[in-house]
mmCIF file of C-alpha atoms in Angstrom:
data_model
loop_
_atom_site.group_PDB
_atom_site.id
_atom_site.type_symbol
_atom_site.label_atom_id
_atom_site.label_comp_id
_atom_site.label_asym_id
_atom_site.label_seq_id
_atom_site.Cartn_x
_atom_site.Cartn_y
_atom_site.Cartn_z
ATOM 1 C CA SER A 1 -28.408 145.460 -128.450
ATOM 2 C CA LEU A 2 -24.673 145.557 -127.806
ATOM 3 C CA PRO A 3 -23.780 148.169 -130.444
ATOM 4 C CA TRP A 4 -26.390 150.639 -129.059
ATOM 5 C CA ARG A 5 -25.154 149.934 -125.541
ATOM 6 C CA ILE A 6 -21.472 150.762 -126.687
ATOM 7 C CA LEU A 7 -22.680 153.866 -128.468
ATOM 8 C CA SER A 8 -24.647 154.973 -125.374
ATOM 9 C CA ILE A 9 -21.594 154.493 -123.131
ATOM 10 C CA THR A 10 -19.359 156.319 -125.557
ATOM 11 C CA LEU A 11 -21.664 159.278 -125.694
ATOM 12 C CA LEU A 12 -21.962 159.303 -121.882
ATOM 13 C CA VAL A 13 -18.111 159.285 -121.525
ATOM 14 C CA THR A 14 -17.814 162.085 -124.012
ATOM 15 C CA TRP A 15 -20.344 164.164 -122.277
ATOM 16 C CA VAL A 16 -18.661 163.739 -118.874
ATOM 17 C CA PHE A 17 -15.126 164.506 -119.962
ATOM 18 C CA THR A 18 -15.779 167.252 -122.622
ATOM 19 C CA PRO A 19 -15.359 170.602 -120.858
ATOM 20 C CA VAL A 20 -18.205 173.090 -121.137
ATOM 21 C CA THR A 21 -17.419 175.626 -123.813
ATOM 22 C CA ALA A 22 -17.567 179.156 -122.205
ATOM 23 C CA GLU A 23 -19.644 181.697 -124.270
ATOM 24 C CA ILE A 24 -17.784 184.553 -125.684
ATOM 25 C CA ILE A 25 -20.367 187.338 -125.530
ATOM 26 C CA SER A 26 -20.735 189.542 -128.630
ATOM 27 C CA LEU A 27 -21.308 193.118 -127.512
ATOM 28 C CA ASP A 28 -23.399 195.696 -129.400
ATOM 29 C CA THR A 29 -25.012 198.990 -128.641
ATOM 30 C CA GLU A 30 -28.023 197.317 -127.097
ATOM 31 C CA ASN A 31 -26.356 195.063 -124.594
ATOM 32 C CA ILE A 32 -22.922 196.567 -123.956
ATOM 33 C CA ASP A 33 -23.654 198.761 -120.955
ATOM 34 C CA ASP A 34 -25.897 196.117 -119.190
ATOM 35 C CA ILE A 35 -23.385 193.287 -119.565
ATOM 36 C CA LEU A 36 -20.202 195.355 -118.552
ATOM 37 C CA ASN A 37 -21.947 197.164 -115.672
ATOM 38 C CA ASN A 38 -22.978 193.776 -114.159
ATOM 39 C CA ALA A 39 -19.577 192.035 -114.498
ATOM 40 C CA ASP A 40 -17.095 192.055 -111.710
ATOM 41 C CA VAL A 41 -14.359 191.711 -114.240
ATOM 42 C CA ALA A 42 -14.848 191.674 -118.108
ATOM 43 C CA LEU A 43 -12.018 191.151 -120.596
ATOM 44 C CA VAL A 44 -13.102 192.609 -124.097
ATOM 45 C CA ASN A 45 -11.527 191.729 -127.393
ATOM 46 C CA PHE A 46 -11.913 194.539 -129.951
ATOM 47 C CA TYR A 47 -11.265 193.037 -133.303
ATOM 48 C CA ALA A 48 -11.905 193.041 -137.001
ATOM 49 C CA ASP A 49 -12.589 189.875 -139.068
ATOM 50 C CA TRP A 50 -10.148 190.879 -141.860
ATOM 51 C CA CYS A 51 -7.184 191.432 -139.507
ATOM 52 C CA ARG A 52 -4.903 188.352 -139.362
ATOM 53 C CA PHE A 53 -3.780 189.122 -135.799
ATOM 54 C CA SER A 54 -7.512 189.173 -134.712
ATOM 55 C CA GLN A 55 -7.977 185.725 -136.439
ATOM 56 C CA MET A 56 -4.930 184.431 -134.696
ATOM 57 C CA LEU A 57 -6.248 185.468 -131.319
ATOM 58 C CA HIS A 58 -9.760 184.189 -131.566
ATOM 59 C CA PRO A 59 -9.033 180.411 -130.578
ATOM 60 C CA ILE A 60 -6.671 181.499 -127.841
ATOM 61 C CA PHE A 61 -9.142 183.850 -126.327
ATOM 62 C CA GLU A 62 -11.914 181.336 -126.373
ATOM 63 C CA GLU A 63 -9.677 178.636 -124.799
ATOM 64 C CA ALA A 64 -8.669 181.005 -122.086
ATOM 65 C CA SER A 65 -12.327 181.764 -121.501
ATOM 66 C CA ASN A 66 -12.905 178.090 -121.020
ATOM 67 C CA VAL A 67 -10.117 177.695 -118.561
ATOM 68 C CA ILE A 68 -11.374 180.665 -116.471
ATOM 69 C CA LYS A 69 -14.972 179.634 -116.535
ATOM 70 C CA GLU A 70 -14.083 176.425 -114.653
ATOM 71 C CA GLU A 71 -12.474 178.445 -111.878
ATOM 72 C CA TYR A 72 -15.147 181.295 -111.775
ATOM 73 C CA PRO A 73 -18.412 179.515 -112.920
ATOM 74 C CA ASN A 74 -20.777 182.319 -111.738
ATOM 75 C CA ALA A 75 -21.978 184.286 -114.731
ATOM 76 C CA ASN A 76 -21.026 187.754 -113.514
ATOM 77 C CA GLN A 77 -17.593 186.886 -111.866
ATOM 78 C CA VAL A 78 -15.594 187.039 -115.091
ATOM 79 C CA VAL A 79 -16.945 187.829 -118.549
ATOM 80 C CA PHE A 80 -15.086 187.300 -121.774
ATOM 81 C CA ALA A 81 -16.559 189.424 -124.498
ATOM 82 C CA ARG A 82 -15.844 190.722 -128.041
ATOM 83 C CA VAL A 83 -16.713 193.679 -130.207
ATOM 84 C CA ASP A 84 -16.660 193.433 -134.109
ATOM 85 C CA CYS A 85 -15.390 197.002 -134.674
ATOM 86 C CA ASP A 86 -16.399 196.857 -138.297
ATOM 87 C CA GLN A 87 -19.983 196.157 -137.355
ATOM 88 C CA HIS A 88 -19.954 198.530 -134.388
ATOM 89 C CA SER A 89 -17.669 201.493 -135.137
ATOM 90 C CA ASP A 90 -19.515 203.669 -132.660
ATOM 91 C CA ILE A 91 -18.322 201.330 -129.826
ATOM 92 C CA ALA A 92 -14.785 201.323 -131.273
ATOM 93 C CA GLN A 93 -14.825 205.170 -131.272
ATOM 94 C CA ARG A 94 -16.178 205.274 -127.792
ATOM 95 C CA TYR A 95 -13.205 203.311 -126.458
ATOM 96 C CA ARG A 96 -10.633 204.919 -128.835
ATOM 97 C CA ILE A 97 -9.601 201.711 -130.512
ATOM 98 C CA SER A 98 -6.480 202.514 -132.769
ATOM 99 C CA LYS A 99 -5.356 198.932 -133.471
ATOM 100 C CA TYR A 100 -6.611 195.456 -133.872
ATOM 101 C CA PRO A 101 -6.916 193.391 -131.758
ATOM 102 C CA THR A 102 -7.023 195.441 -128.505
ATOM 103 C CA LEU A 103 -7.864 193.762 -125.237
ATOM 104 C CA LYS A 104 -9.280 196.016 -122.590
ATOM 105 C CA LEU A 105 -10.235 195.222 -118.979
ATOM 106 C CA PHE A 106 -13.437 196.581 -117.349
ATOM 107 C CA ARG A 107 -14.582 196.475 -113.662
ATOM 108 C CA ASN A 108 -18.244 196.991 -113.081
ATOM 109 C CA GLY A 109 -18.522 198.915 -116.313
ATOM 110 C CA MET A 110 -15.444 201.027 -115.797
ATOM 111 C CA MET A 111 -12.670 200.663 -118.294
ATOM 112 C CA MET A 112 -9.180 200.306 -116.809
ATOM 113 C CA LYS A 113 -6.610 202.768 -118.059
ATOM 114 C CA ARG A 114 -4.058 199.977 -118.872
ATOM 115 C CA GLU A 115 -5.127 197.589 -121.598
ATOM 116 C CA TYR A 116 -3.744 194.114 -121.733
ATOM 117 C CA ARG A 117 -0.311 194.125 -123.465
ATOM 118 C CA GLY A 118 1.027 190.711 -122.225
ATOM 119 C CA GLN A 119 1.695 187.465 -124.088
ATOM 120 C CA ARG A 120 -1.056 186.203 -126.316
ATOM 121 C CA SER A 121 -1.260 182.678 -124.922
ATOM 122 C CA VAL A 122 -3.949 180.862 -122.918
ATOM 123 C CA LYS A 123 -1.866 180.586 -119.848
ATOM 124 C CA ALA A 124 -0.828 184.335 -119.865
ATOM 125 C CA LEU A 125 -4.470 185.418 -120.286
ATOM 126 C CA ALA A 126 -5.705 183.134 -117.682
ATOM 127 C CA ASP A 127 -2.929 184.269 -115.171
ATOM 128 C CA TYR A 128 -3.820 187.856 -115.945
ATOM 129 C CA ILE A 129 -7.445 187.224 -114.935
ATOM 130 C CA ARG A 130 -6.548 185.413 -111.947
ATOM 131 C CA GLN A 131 -4.325 188.350 -110.852
ATOM 132 C CA GLN A 132 -7.181 190.670 -111.525
ATOM 133 C CA LYS A 133 -9.405 188.607 -109.269
ATOM 134 C CA SER A 134 -7.014 188.538 -106.374
ATOM 135 C CA ASP A 135 -7.558 190.856 -103.372
ATOM 136 C CA PRO A 136 -5.565 194.053 -104.026
ATOM 137 C CA ILE A 137 -5.634 195.103 -100.396
ATOM 138 C CA GLN A 138 -3.211 193.862 -97.757
ATOM 139 C CA GLU A 139 -4.830 193.608 -94.341
ATOM 140 C CA LEU A 140 -2.718 194.917 -91.443
ATOM 141 C CA HIS A 141 -2.891 192.889 -88.235
ATOM 142 C CA ASP A 142 -1.011 194.852 -85.634
ATOM 143 C CA LEU A 143 0.131 198.477 -85.014
ATOM 144 C CA ALA A 144 3.699 197.755 -85.961
ATOM 145 C CA GLU A 145 2.675 196.988 -89.469
ATOM 146 C CA ILE A 146 0.803 200.353 -89.643
ATOM 147 C CA THR A 147 3.934 202.412 -88.741
ATOM 148 C CA THR A 148 6.356 200.593 -90.899
ATOM 149 C CA PRO A 149 4.991 200.357 -94.552
ATOM 150 C CA ASP A 150 7.399 200.021 -97.450
ATOM 151 C CA ARG A 151 8.162 203.755 -98.041
ATOM 152 C CA SER A 152 9.644 203.080 -101.424
ATOM 153 C CA LYS A 153 6.025 202.776 -102.611
ATOM 154 C CA ARG A 154 3.059 205.063 -102.698
ATOM 155 C CA ASN A 155 0.969 203.673 -99.843
ATOM 156 C CA ILE A 156 -2.773 204.274 -99.412
ATOM 157 C CA ILE A 157 -3.907 202.987 -95.914
ATOM 158 C CA GLY A 158 -7.574 202.768 -94.899
ATOM 159 C CA TYR A 159 -8.547 202.634 -91.217
ATOM 160 C CA PHE A 160 -11.985 201.143 -90.701
ATOM 161 C CA GLU A 161 -14.059 200.148 -87.671
ATOM 162 C CA GLN A 162 -15.465 197.164 -89.638
ATOM 163 C CA LYS A 163 -14.829 195.454 -92.938
ATOM 164 C CA ASP A 164 -18.592 195.079 -93.667
ATOM 165 C CA SER A 165 -19.156 198.766 -94.196
ATOM 166 C CA GLU A 166 -19.985 201.037 -97.119
ATOM 167 C CA ASN A 167 -16.764 203.021 -96.497
ATOM 168 C CA TYR A 168 -14.693 199.890 -96.998
ATOM 169 C CA ARG A 169 -16.705 198.801 -100.111
ATOM 170 C CA VAL A 170 -15.888 202.190 -101.772
ATOM 171 C CA PHE A 171 -12.166 201.842 -100.736
ATOM 172 C CA GLU A 172 -12.087 198.230 -102.067
ATOM 173 C CA ARG A 173 -13.580 199.363 -105.439
ATOM 174 C CA VAL A 174 -10.942 202.078 -105.808
ATOM 175 C CA ALA A 175 -8.278 199.620 -104.911
ATOM 176 C CA ASN A 176 -9.328 197.242 -107.556
ATOM 177 C CA ILE A 177 -8.892 199.959 -110.121
ATOM 178 C CA LEU A 178 -5.659 201.629 -108.960
ATOM 179 C CA HIS A 179 -3.690 198.757 -107.375
ATOM 180 C CA ASP A 180 -1.016 198.971 -110.286
ATOM 181 C CA ASP A 181 -0.221 202.519 -109.256
ATOM 182 C CA CYS A 182 -0.347 202.267 -105.400
ATOM 183 C CA ALA A 183 0.001 199.691 -102.489
ATOM 184 C CA PHE A 184 -3.293 199.456 -100.689
ATOM 185 C CA LEU A 185 -3.490 198.527 -97.096
ATOM 186 C CA ALA A 186 -6.260 198.359 -94.556
ATOM 187 C CA ALA A 187 -6.728 197.879 -90.816
ATOM 188 C CA PHE A 188 -9.961 197.085 -88.930
ATOM 189 C CA GLY A 189 -11.293 197.163 -85.401
ATOM 190 C CA VAL A 190 -8.912 197.319 -82.530
ATOM 191 C CA VAL A 191 -5.886 197.460 -84.850
ATOM 192 C CA SER A 192 -7.090 200.538 -86.626
ATOM 193 C CA LYS A 193 -8.615 202.326 -83.556
ATOM 194 C CA PRO A 194 -5.579 204.572 -82.614
ATOM 195 C CA GLU A 195 -5.768 205.968 -86.172
ATOM 196 C CA ARG A 196 -9.617 206.587 -86.184
ATOM 197 C CA TYR A 197 -9.687 209.817 -84.205
ATOM 198 C CA SER A 198 -13.079 210.836 -85.676
ATOM 199 C CA GLY A 199 -14.145 207.826 -87.484
ATOM 200 C CA ASP A 200 -12.955 205.828 -90.436
ATOM 201 C CA ASN A 201 -10.272 207.486 -92.637
ATOM 202 C CA ILE A 202 -7.805 207.165 -95.453
ATOM 203 C CA VAL A 203 -4.188 208.202 -95.372
ATOM 204 C CA TYR A 204 -1.671 208.657 -98.222
ATOM 205 C CA LYS A 205 1.924 207.984 -97.353
ATOM 206 C CA PRO A 206 4.155 209.068 -100.095
ATOM 207 C CA PRO A 207 7.496 207.572 -100.924
ATOM 208 C CA GLY A 208 10.456 208.576 -98.811
ATOM 209 C CA HIS A 209 10.585 209.126 -95.035
ATOM 210 C CA SER A 210 10.559 212.938 -95.058
ATOM 211 C CA ALA A 211 7.346 213.554 -97.054
ATOM 212 C CA PRO A 212 4.375 214.079 -94.650
ATOM 213 C CA ASP A 213 1.302 211.969 -94.765
ATOM 214 C CA MET A 214 -1.971 213.323 -96.306
ATOM 215 C CA VAL A 215 -5.443 212.660 -95.118
ATOM 216 C CA TYR A 216 -8.587 212.388 -97.230
ATOM 217 C CA LEU A 217 -11.122 214.889 -95.949
ATOM 218 C CA GLY A 218 -13.989 214.059 -98.269
ATOM 219 C CA SER A 219 -16.949 211.668 -97.938
ATOM 220 C CA MET A 220 -15.729 208.061 -97.860
ATOM 221 C CA THR A 221 -19.019 206.791 -99.367
ATOM 222 C CA ASN A 222 -18.693 209.099 -102.326
ATOM 223 C CA PHE A 223 -16.968 206.970 -104.856
ATOM 224 C CA ASP A 224 -16.002 209.736 -107.323
ATOM 225 C CA GLY A 225 -14.569 211.906 -104.654
ATOM 226 C CA THR A 226 -12.595 209.112 -103.107
ATOM 227 C CA TYR A 227 -11.436 207.889 -106.451
ATOM 228 C CA ASN A 228 -10.173 211.208 -107.803
ATOM 229 C CA TRP A 229 -8.323 211.985 -104.485
ATOM 230 C CA ILE A 230 -6.512 208.676 -104.431
ATOM 231 C CA GLN A 231 -5.797 208.700 -108.184
ATOM 232 C CA ASP A 232 -4.220 212.158 -107.764
ATOM 233 C CA LYS A 233 -1.930 210.631 -105.102
ATOM 234 C CA CYS A 234 -1.163 207.393 -106.906
ATOM 235 C CA VAL A 235 -0.493 208.773 -110.417
ATOM 236 C CA PRO A 236 2.230 211.429 -110.108
ATOM 237 C CA LEU A 237 2.306 214.518 -112.316
ATOM 238 C CA VAL A 238 5.702 213.443 -113.562
ATOM 239 C CA ARG A 239 5.870 209.658 -114.258
ATOM 240 C CA GLU A 240 8.869 207.526 -114.957
ATOM 241 C CA ILE A 241 9.082 206.127 -118.409
ATOM 242 C CA THR A 242 10.392 202.545 -118.733
ATOM 243 C CA PHE A 243 10.615 199.979 -121.475
ATOM 244 C CA GLU A 244 7.711 198.238 -119.828
ATOM 245 C CA ASN A 245 5.342 201.228 -119.937
ATOM 246 C CA GLY A 246 6.838 202.994 -122.962
ATOM 247 C CA GLU A 247 4.198 201.553 -125.430
ATOM 248 C CA GLU A 248 1.250 202.591 -123.087
ATOM 249 C CA LEU A 249 2.693 206.220 -122.654
ATOM 250 C CA THR A 250 3.319 206.524 -126.421
ATOM 251 C CA GLU A 251 -0.107 205.398 -127.294
ATOM 252 C CA GLU A 252 -1.601 208.199 -125.256
ATOM 253 C CA GLY A 253 -0.618 210.411 -128.159
ATOM 254 C CA LEU A 254 0.643 213.289 -126.154
ATOM 255 C CA PRO A 255 4.306 214.684 -126.772
ATOM 256 C CA PHE A 256 6.789 213.927 -124.080
ATOM 257 C CA LEU A 257 8.654 216.512 -121.867
ATOM 258 C CA ILE A 258 11.337 214.306 -120.447
ATOM 259 C CA LEU A 259 14.048 214.772 -117.786
ATOM 260 C CA PHE A 260 17.006 212.330 -118.385
ATOM 261 C CA HIS A 261 18.797 211.939 -114.995
ATOM 262 C CA MET A 262 20.971 209.298 -113.342
ATOM 263 C CA LYS A 263 18.960 207.105 -111.056
ATOM 264 C CA GLU A 264 20.722 208.294 -107.940
ATOM 265 C CA ASP A 265 20.278 211.958 -108.884
ATOM 266 C CA THR A 266 17.163 212.511 -106.929
ATOM 267 C CA GLU A 267 17.905 216.253 -106.507
ATOM 268 C CA SER A 268 17.470 217.097 -110.217
ATOM 269 C CA LEU A 269 14.219 215.058 -110.263
ATOM 270 C CA GLU A 270 12.902 216.991 -107.363
ATOM 271 C CA ILE A 271 13.746 220.332 -108.984
ATOM 272 C CA PHE A 272 12.091 219.156 -112.293
ATOM 273 C CA GLN A 273 8.948 217.832 -110.433
ATOM 274 C CA ASN A 274 8.565 221.212 -108.468
ATOM 275 C CA GLU A 275 9.068 223.373 -111.630
ATOM 276 C CA VAL A 276 6.590 221.252 -113.719
ATOM 277 C CA ALA A 277 4.033 221.725 -110.911
ATOM 278 C CA ARG A 278 4.787 225.376 -110.572
ATOM 279 C CA GLN A 279 4.900 226.336 -114.263
ATOM 280 C CA LEU A 280 3.104 223.671 -116.183
ATOM 281 C CA ILE A 281 0.181 222.357 -114.229
ATOM 282 C CA SER A 282 -2.183 224.105 -116.742
ATOM 283 C CA GLU A 283 -0.590 222.020 -119.509
ATOM 284 C CA LYS A 284 -1.497 218.619 -117.966
ATOM 285 C CA GLY A 285 -3.477 216.998 -120.760
ATOM 286 C CA THR A 286 -1.462 218.533 -123.685
ATOM 287 C CA ILE A 287 1.915 216.927 -122.867
ATOM 288 C CA ASN A 288 3.146 214.032 -120.716
ATOM 289 C CA PHE A 289 5.705 214.886 -118.026
ATOM 290 C CA LEU A 290 8.224 212.195 -117.667
ATOM 291 C CA HIS A 291 11.666 211.230 -116.245
ATOM 292 C CA ALA A 292 13.885 208.591 -117.589
ATOM 293 C CA ASP A 293 17.086 206.702 -116.320
ATOM 294 C CA CYS A 294 20.065 208.074 -118.435
ATOM 295 C CA ASP A 295 21.685 204.612 -118.344
ATOM 296 C CA LYS A 296 18.683 202.794 -119.609
ATOM 297 C CA PHE A 297 17.835 205.417 -122.333
ATOM 298 C CA ARG A 298 21.356 205.871 -123.805
ATOM 299 C CA HIS A 299 20.012 205.667 -127.280
ATOM 300 C CA PRO A 300 17.582 208.645 -127.159
ATOM 301 C CA LEU A 301 20.422 210.581 -125.451
ATOM 302 C CA LEU A 302 22.762 209.779 -128.338
ATOM 303 C CA HIS A 303 20.089 210.781 -130.725
ATOM 304 C CA ILE A 304 20.306 214.387 -129.329
ATOM 305 C CA GLN A 305 24.111 214.159 -129.097
ATOM 306 C CA LYS A 306 24.209 213.655 -125.340
ATOM 307 C CA THR A 307 25.604 211.044 -123.061
ATOM 308 C CA PRO A 308 24.871 209.993 -119.405
ATOM 309 C CA ALA A 309 27.857 212.245 -118.499
ATOM 310 C CA ASP A 310 25.777 215.333 -119.739
ATOM 311 C CA CYS A 311 22.768 214.472 -117.501
ATOM 312 C CA PRO A 312 20.486 215.970 -116.238
ATOM 313 C CA VAL A 313 19.085 216.845 -119.685
ATOM 314 C CA ILE A 314 15.597 218.076 -120.551
ATOM 315 C CA ALA A 315 14.126 217.332 -123.940
ATOM 316 C CA ILE A 316 10.780 217.262 -125.790
ATOM 317 C CA ASP A 317 9.936 214.392 -128.026
ATOM 318 C CA SER A 318 7.045 215.437 -130.418
ATOM 319 C CA PHE A 319 6.983 212.033 -132.017
ATOM 320 C CA ARG A 320 8.418 213.681 -135.071
ATOM 321 C CA HIS A 321 11.507 215.309 -133.732
ATOM 322 C CA MET A 322 13.392 215.748 -130.424
ATOM 323 C CA TYR A 323 14.190 219.174 -129.032
ATOM 324 C CA VAL A 324 16.679 219.972 -126.310
ATOM 325 C CA PHE A 325 16.173 222.394 -123.622
ATOM 326 C CA GLY A 326 19.053 224.773 -122.765
ATOM 327 C CA ASP A 327 21.180 224.395 -119.597
ATOM 328 C CA PHE A 328 19.319 222.316 -116.979
ATOM 329 C CA ARG A 329 19.947 225.152 -114.498
ATOM 330 C CA ASP A 330 17.696 227.389 -116.596
ATOM 331 C CA VAL A 331 14.764 225.389 -115.487
ATOM 332 C CA LEU A 332 14.787 227.531 -112.307
ATOM 333 C CA ILE A 333 14.255 230.742 -114.216
ATOM 334 C CA PRO A 334 10.633 231.698 -113.898
ATOM 335 C CA GLY A 335 8.604 230.851 -117.008
ATOM 336 C CA LYS A 336 11.571 229.386 -118.918
ATOM 337 C CA LEU A 337 10.291 225.763 -118.980
ATOM 338 C CA LYS A 338 6.728 227.015 -119.681
ATOM 339 C CA GLN A 339 8.029 229.002 -122.647
ATOM 340 C CA PHE A 340 9.737 225.808 -123.951
ATOM 341 C CA VAL A 341 6.515 223.881 -123.961
ATOM 342 C CA PHE A 342 4.658 226.937 -125.474
ATOM 343 C CA ASP A 343 7.215 226.977 -128.306
ATOM 344 C CA LEU A 344 6.424 223.354 -129.060
ATOM 345 C CA HIS A 345 2.536 224.046 -129.248
ATOM 346 C CA SER A 346 3.080 227.193 -131.360
ATOM 347 C CA GLY A 347 5.348 225.341 -133.913
ATOM 348 C CA LYS A 348 8.284 227.713 -133.118
ATOM 349 C CA LEU A 349 10.547 224.751 -132.074
ATOM 350 C CA HIS A 350 9.879 223.030 -135.408
ATOM 351 C CA ARG A 351 10.332 226.206 -137.452
ATOM 352 C CA GLU A 352 13.627 227.191 -135.770
ATOM 353 C CA PHE A 353 15.040 223.690 -136.279
ATOM 354 C CA HIS A 354 14.470 224.029 -139.995
ATOM 355 C CA HIS A 355 14.795 227.791 -140.703
ATOM 356 C CA GLY A 356 16.795 229.255 -137.783
ATOM 357 C CA PRO A 357 15.533 231.839 -135.264
ATOM 358 C CA ASP A 358 12.102 233.555 -135.841
ATOM 359 C CA PRO A 359 12.471 237.053 -137.157
ATOM 360 C CA THR A 360 11.081 238.353 -133.861
ATOM 361 C CA ASP A 361 14.098 236.812 -132.038
ATOM 362 C CA THR A 362 16.760 238.678 -134.009
ATOM 363 C CA ALA A 363 18.270 241.941 -132.880
ATOM 364 C CA PRO A 364 17.201 245.192 -134.667
ATOM 365 C CA GLY A 365 19.146 245.613 -137.914
ATOM 366 C CA GLU A 366 20.491 241.985 -137.735
ATOM 367 C CA GLU A 367 20.164 240.183 -141.147
ATOM 368 C CA VAL A 368 17.745 237.187 -140.933
ATOM 369 C CA GLN A 369 19.331 234.137 -142.373
ATOM 370 C CA ASP A 370 17.458 230.955 -143.309
ATOM 371 C CA VAL A 371 19.553 228.282 -141.556
ATOM 372 C CA ALA A 372 18.408 224.932 -142.540
ATOM 373 C CA SER A 373 19.095 222.000 -140.130
ATOM 374 C CA SER A 374 18.377 218.451 -139.569
ATOM 375 C CA PRO A 375 16.432 217.958 -136.242
ATOM 376 C CA PRO A 376 16.814 214.496 -134.659
ATOM 377 C CA GLU A 377 13.899 212.252 -135.375
ATOM 378 C CA SER A 378 11.667 211.008 -132.636
ATOM 379 C CA SER A 379 13.280 208.205 -130.579
ATOM 380 C CA PHE A 380 10.313 207.295 -128.299
ATOM 381 C CA GLN A 381 8.101 206.760 -131.422
ATOM 382 C CA LYS A 382 9.901 203.317 -131.655
ATOM 383 C CA LEU A 383 8.180 202.394 -128.357
ATOM 384 C CA ALA A 384 4.817 202.538 -130.135
ATOM 385 C CA PRO A 385 2.761 199.318 -130.644
ATOM 386 C CA SER A 386 4.477 196.888 -132.825
ATOM 387 C CA GLU A 387 3.280 196.450 -136.394
ATOM 388 C CA TYR A 388 4.160 192.796 -136.122
ATOM 389 C CA ARG A 389 1.543 192.319 -133.291
ATOM 390 C CA TYR A 390 -1.246 194.643 -134.264
ATOM 391 C CA THR A 391 -3.012 196.010 -137.308
ATOM 392 C CA LEU A 392 -2.435 199.669 -136.603
ATOM 393 C CA LEU A 393 -5.101 202.077 -137.863
ATOM 394 C CA ARG A 394 -3.256 204.890 -139.627
ATOM 395 C CA ASP A 395 -6.336 206.982 -140.097
ATOM 396 C CA ARG A 396 -8.622 206.850 -137.098
ATOM 397 C CA ASP A 397 -11.584 208.160 -139.163
ATOM 398 C CA GLU A 398 -11.767 204.805 -140.780
ATOM 399 C CA LEU A 399 -13.457 203.686 -137.606
#
């Protein structure tokens, strides 16, 4: 009959033009490793049902998944997944979740250092995944390109006899993980032959024209060895803090040892980098070594009663207070910078700000006075994740 025919046509049209809803995979202790290890790229939403920011993100996350599924239909190309952190607190602890919702990117099971902090919109999430799926390696097609890379960047160049090789597959895997920190380039066959004296190799070209190249001497089929060497070159001991990466650095939870310097003052930066490497390499992992543009970070300087005219200035931000190093030139005194950091860890800097010099620092017979003071509060704490975007977990034990 006509009504049934109309109904059949309506259902057919609806079926043809209704997009397929992509599945958001719920991860638990039983399936998480298998699903993430087999996904080229996985975006995971760590959430809690009671968190209003999590509730706001759910429909956006699902729609972005639908958009991406149409472009990457194969099951393991891109996976959108979620973890209910209330139900799976062990997984939340494993990935150090400190706020809801947190979006983390995984590649073949490895969690990327940088979580997604961009706009919470369908377009922004889809664009982010498209960017992650793009090739992170620029192929070089002639010798001129090999000798003239952009020396303002940290360049990692791989020279390979052929693209279809285990050496290149390892290089490509590392590039996918570290492409935000370095520029990756590769040359093959005839183009790369002059650089392949004894087979395939990887070269690090540091920023600037005077710094010498460094060659990787380990096994190129050993992922861990290759990754560790390249990461060491791509992620400097002394990193620059900007308004773009401030939230990420603050969330690492380590106090800051910061050199404030004018952008064109590369000499002070080089001195600071050398002294950090010489005096404080053993403290890596207990404090973040950073440098900041005096012009851009005028407010923290004013906080410690300094201006760009006073730069270079060294300070520690403990996320409670800011402490100023003495004269910048004292950084060259052996052990002086190291003692400054040790005084932070021992609590001496905090005590002296509130009560004056420790008794052991007074001259014999000199009267010890309790001199109360008001240390400047932390300035960089303000770069931590916004309370208007996340539900921040004040007590991590609640996970």
